[in-house]
Structures are given as C-alpha cells and as structure tokens.
Amino acid sequence: MPVCALVVAAVVICFERFVESQFGALGAIGFVVLSVGLKAKNVTCSCIGAAVLTMLIV
C-alpha cells in the first residue's frame, strides 16, 4: 500500500510539473484548484479549475 501511494504521488507531481511547464503558473493554479475540488467533492472548485485549464488549452 505505501508503495502504491508513493507511485501515485510521483505521477501527480510529474503531471503537475508538466502542466506548469506547458501552461505556466495559471495552469498550475488551475490544476491545484481542480484537484482540491475533486478531493473535497466540491463541485464549484472543480468547475473553476476545469474552466481555467480549458481556457488555457483553447
């Protein structure tokens, strides 16, 4: 179980670094807001984070 948690944490950190390198600081903020919203099961935070990432992609 701890190995699985470490692998998942490493993947999340790598993905966050990738988003930040592609979309800058605003992309990292959008990803953090999206992940916090999903973790807390808060639809508003999730929608805001998804909207920020969508706007950066478009």
Tab-separated table of N, CA and C in Angstrom:
chain	number	residue	atom	x	y	z
A	1	MET	N	0.812	-1.209	0.000
A	1	MET	CA	0.000	0.000	0.000
A	1	MET	C	0.853	1.270	0.000
A	2	PRO	N	1.889	1.394	0.852
A	2	PRO	CA	2.702	2.614	0.810
A	2	PRO	C	3.413	2.807	-0.527
A	3	VAL	N	3.828	1.716	-1.170
A	3	VAL	CA	4.490	1.840	-2.468
A	3	VAL	C	3.518	2.383	-3.503
A	4	CYS	N	2.285	1.919	-3.459
A	4	CYS	CA	1.263	2.402	-4.393
A	4	CYS	C	0.999	3.889	-4.174
A	5	ALA	N	0.942	4.311	-2.921
A	5	ALA	CA	0.712	5.725	-2.616
A	5	ALA	C	1.877	6.582	-3.099
A	6	LEU	N	3.094	6.083	-2.963
A	6	LEU	CA	4.254	6.829	-3.441
A	6	LEU	C	4.266	6.944	-4.960
A	7	VAL	N	3.876	5.885	-5.637
A	7	VAL	CA	3.826	5.911	-7.097
A	7	VAL	C	2.768	6.903	-7.576
A	8	VAL	N	1.614	6.880	-6.953
A	8	VAL	CA	0.542	7.813	-7.330
A	8	VAL	C	0.973	9.253	-7.065
A	9	ALA	N	1.614	9.497	-5.929
A	9	ALA	CA	2.091	10.844	-5.614
A	9	ALA	C	3.131	11.307	-6.626
A	10	ALA	N	4.023	10.422	-7.034
A	10	ALA	CA	5.035	10.782	-8.020
A	10	ALA	C	4.406	11.110	-9.370
A	11	VAL	N	3.394	10.337	-9.765
A	11	VAL	CA	2.713	10.599	-11.037
A	11	VAL	C	1.998	11.950	-10.995
A	12	VAL	N	1.351	12.238	-9.879
A	12	VAL	CA	0.643	13.520	-9.745
A	12	VAL	C	1.620	14.679	-9.794
A	13	ILE	N	2.747	14.552	-9.113
A	13	ILE	CA	3.743	15.626	-9.119
A	13	ILE	C	4.313	15.825	-10.518
A	14	CYS	N	4.602	14.735	-11.217
A	14	CYS	CA	5.112	14.850	-12.595
A	14	CYS	C	4.088	15.498	-13.509
A	15	PHE	N	2.817	15.119	-13.363
A	15	PHE	CA	1.773	15.718	-14.196
A	15	PHE	C	1.622	17.199	-13.893
A	16	GLU	N	1.724	17.570	-12.621
A	16	GLU	CA	1.608	18.978	-12.252
A	16	GLU	C	2.775	19.780	-12.838
A	17	ARG	N	3.971	19.221	-12.800
A	17	ARG	CA	5.129	19.897	-13.400
A	17	ARG	C	4.944	20.060	-14.909
A	18	PHE	N	4.390	19.032	-15.560
A	18	PHE	CA	4.136	19.107	-16.997
A	18	PHE	C	3.137	20.210	-17.314
A	19	VAL	N	2.053	20.272	-16.533
A	19	VAL	CA	1.041	21.316	-16.758
A	19	VAL	C	1.655	22.688	-16.554
A	20	GLU	N	2.485	22.820	-15.508
A	20	GLU	CA	3.107	24.117	-15.243
A	20	GLU	C	4.073	24.503	-16.352
A	21	SER	N	4.795	23.541	-16.903
A	21	SER	CA	5.735	23.877	-17.975
A	21	SER	C	5.002	24.234	-19.270
A	22	GLN	N	3.864	23.611	-19.515
A	22	GLN	CA	3.107	23.889	-20.737
A	22	GLN	C	2.278	25.169	-20.624
A	23	PHE	N	1.653	25.407	-19.467
A	23	PHE	CA	0.678	26.487	-19.352
A	23	PHE	C	1.037	27.547	-18.323
A	24	GLY	N	2.198	27.467	-17.720
A	24	GLY	CA	2.652	28.481	-16.786
A	24	GLY	C	2.019	28.352	-15.404
A	25	ALA	N	2.154	29.413	-14.640
A	25	ALA	CA	1.673	29.408	-13.258
A	25	ALA	C	0.154	29.292	-13.191
A	26	LEU	N	-0.540	29.901	-14.124
A	26	LEU	CA	-2.003	29.828	-14.127
A	26	LEU	C	-2.475	28.400	-14.355
A	27	GLY	N	-1.771	27.646	-15.164
A	27	GLY	CA	-2.101	26.239	-15.368
A	27	GLY	C	-1.910	25.428	-14.091
A	28	ALA	N	-0.839	25.722	-13.353
A	28	ALA	CA	-0.600	25.027	-12.085
A	28	ALA	C	-1.687	25.364	-11.074
A	29	ILE	N	-2.087	26.625	-11.035
A	29	ILE	CA	-3.156	27.037	-10.112
A	29	ILE	C	-4.467	26.356	-10.488
A	30	GLY	N	-4.782	26.317	-11.770
A	30	GLY	CA	-6.000	25.644	-12.223
A	30	GLY	C	-6.001	24.168	-11.869
A	31	PHE	N	-4.838	23.511	-12.041
A	31	PHE	CA	-4.729	22.092	-11.698
A	31	PHE	C	-4.897	21.863	-10.209
A	32	VAL	N	-4.314	22.734	-9.387
A	32	VAL	CA	-4.446	22.601	-7.931
A	32	VAL	C	-5.886	22.813	-7.500
A	33	VAL	N	-6.553	23.825	-8.051
A	33	VAL	CA	-7.952	24.081	-7.692
A	33	VAL	C	-8.835	22.903	-8.129
A	34	LEU	N	-8.572	22.358	-9.306
A	34	LEU	CA	-9.325	21.203	-9.773
A	34	LEU	C	-9.111	19.995	-8.869
A	35	SER	N	-7.866	19.718	-8.513
A	35	SER	CA	-7.600	18.549	-7.668
A	35	SER	C	-8.141	18.727	-6.255
A	36	VAL	N	-8.080	19.935	-5.708
A	36	VAL	CA	-8.655	20.187	-4.381
A	36	VAL	C	-10.169	20.034	-4.429
A	37	GLY	N	-10.782	20.525	-5.478
A	37	GLY	CA	-12.232	20.388	-5.624
A	37	GLY	C	-12.659	18.941	-5.742
A	38	LEU	N	-11.889	18.142	-6.476
A	38	LEU	CA	-12.220	16.720	-6.593
A	38	LEU	C	-12.015	15.993	-5.276
A	39	LYS	N	-10.941	16.332	-4.573
A	39	LYS	CA	-10.642	15.674	-3.297
A	39	LYS	C	-11.699	16.019	-2.250
A	40	ALA	N	-12.130	17.285	-2.220
A	40	ALA	CA	-13.114	17.731	-1.238
A	40	ALA	C	-14.551	17.505	-1.707
A	41	LYS	N	-14.707	16.999	-2.921
A	41	LYS	CA	-16.024	16.786	-3.527
A	41	LYS	C	-16.828	18.089	-3.584
A	42	ASN	N	-16.111	19.156	-3.948
A	42	ASN	CA	-16.718	20.473	-4.090
A	42	ASN	C	-16.856	20.754	-5.592
A	43	VAL	N	-18.081	20.801	-6.046
A	43	VAL	CA	-18.344	20.964	-7.475
A	43	VAL	C	-17.890	22.331	-7.975
A	44	THR	N	-18.049	23.363	-7.166
A	44	THR	CA	-17.678	24.715	-7.583
A	44	THR	C	-16.181	24.815	-7.848
A	45	CYS	N	-15.379	24.314	-6.924
A	45	CYS	CA	-13.923	24.343	-7.107
A	45	CYS	C	-13.513	23.520	-8.324
A	46	SER	N	-14.119	22.372	-8.475
A	46	SER	CA	-13.796	21.516	-9.613
A	46	SER	C	-14.119	22.214	-10.925
A	47	CYS	N	-15.264	22.860	-10.983
A	47	CYS	CA	-15.668	23.555	-12.212
A	47	CYS	C	-14.752	24.737	-12.516
A	48	ILE	N	-14.350	25.461	-11.493
A	48	ILE	CA	-13.456	26.604	-11.705
A	48	ILE	C	-12.101	26.125	-12.217
A	49	GLY	N	-11.554	25.092	-11.595
A	49	GLY	CA	-10.274	24.548	-12.051
A	49	GLY	C	-10.353	24.007	-13.460
A	50	ALA	N	-11.427	23.302	-13.773
A	50	ALA	CA	-11.602	22.765	-15.127
A	50	ALA	C	-11.758	23.896	-16.139
A	51	ALA	N	-12.471	24.948	-15.764
A	51	ALA	CA	-12.654	26.076	-16.674
A	51	ALA	C	-11.330	26.791	-16.948
A	52	VAL	N	-10.517	26.946	-15.923
A	52	VAL	CA	-9.217	27.589	-16.116
A	52	VAL	C	-8.346	26.777	-17.055
A	53	LEU	N	-8.290	25.463	-16.832
A	53	LEU	CA	-7.479	24.610	-17.703
A	53	LEU	C	-8.028	24.591	-19.134
A	54	THR	N	-9.346	24.586	-19.268
A	54	THR	CA	-9.953	24.591	-20.593
A	54	THR	C	-9.631	25.882	-21.346
A	55	MET	N	-9.706	26.998	-20.641
A	55	MET	CA	-9.403	28.280	-21.285
A	55	MET	C	-7.935	28.365	-21.710
A	56	LEU	N	-7.044	27.775	-20.924
A	56	LEU	CA	-5.637	27.776	-21.304
A	56	LEU	C	-5.368	26.894	-22.511
A	57	ILE	N	-6.103	25.804	-22.622
A	57	ILE	CA	-5.917	24.910	-23.754
A	57	ILE	C	-6.458	25.536	-25.034
A	58	VAL	N	-7.589	26.201	-24.913
A	58	VAL	CA	-8.225	26.814	-26.080
A	58	VAL	C	-7.447	28.053	-26.411
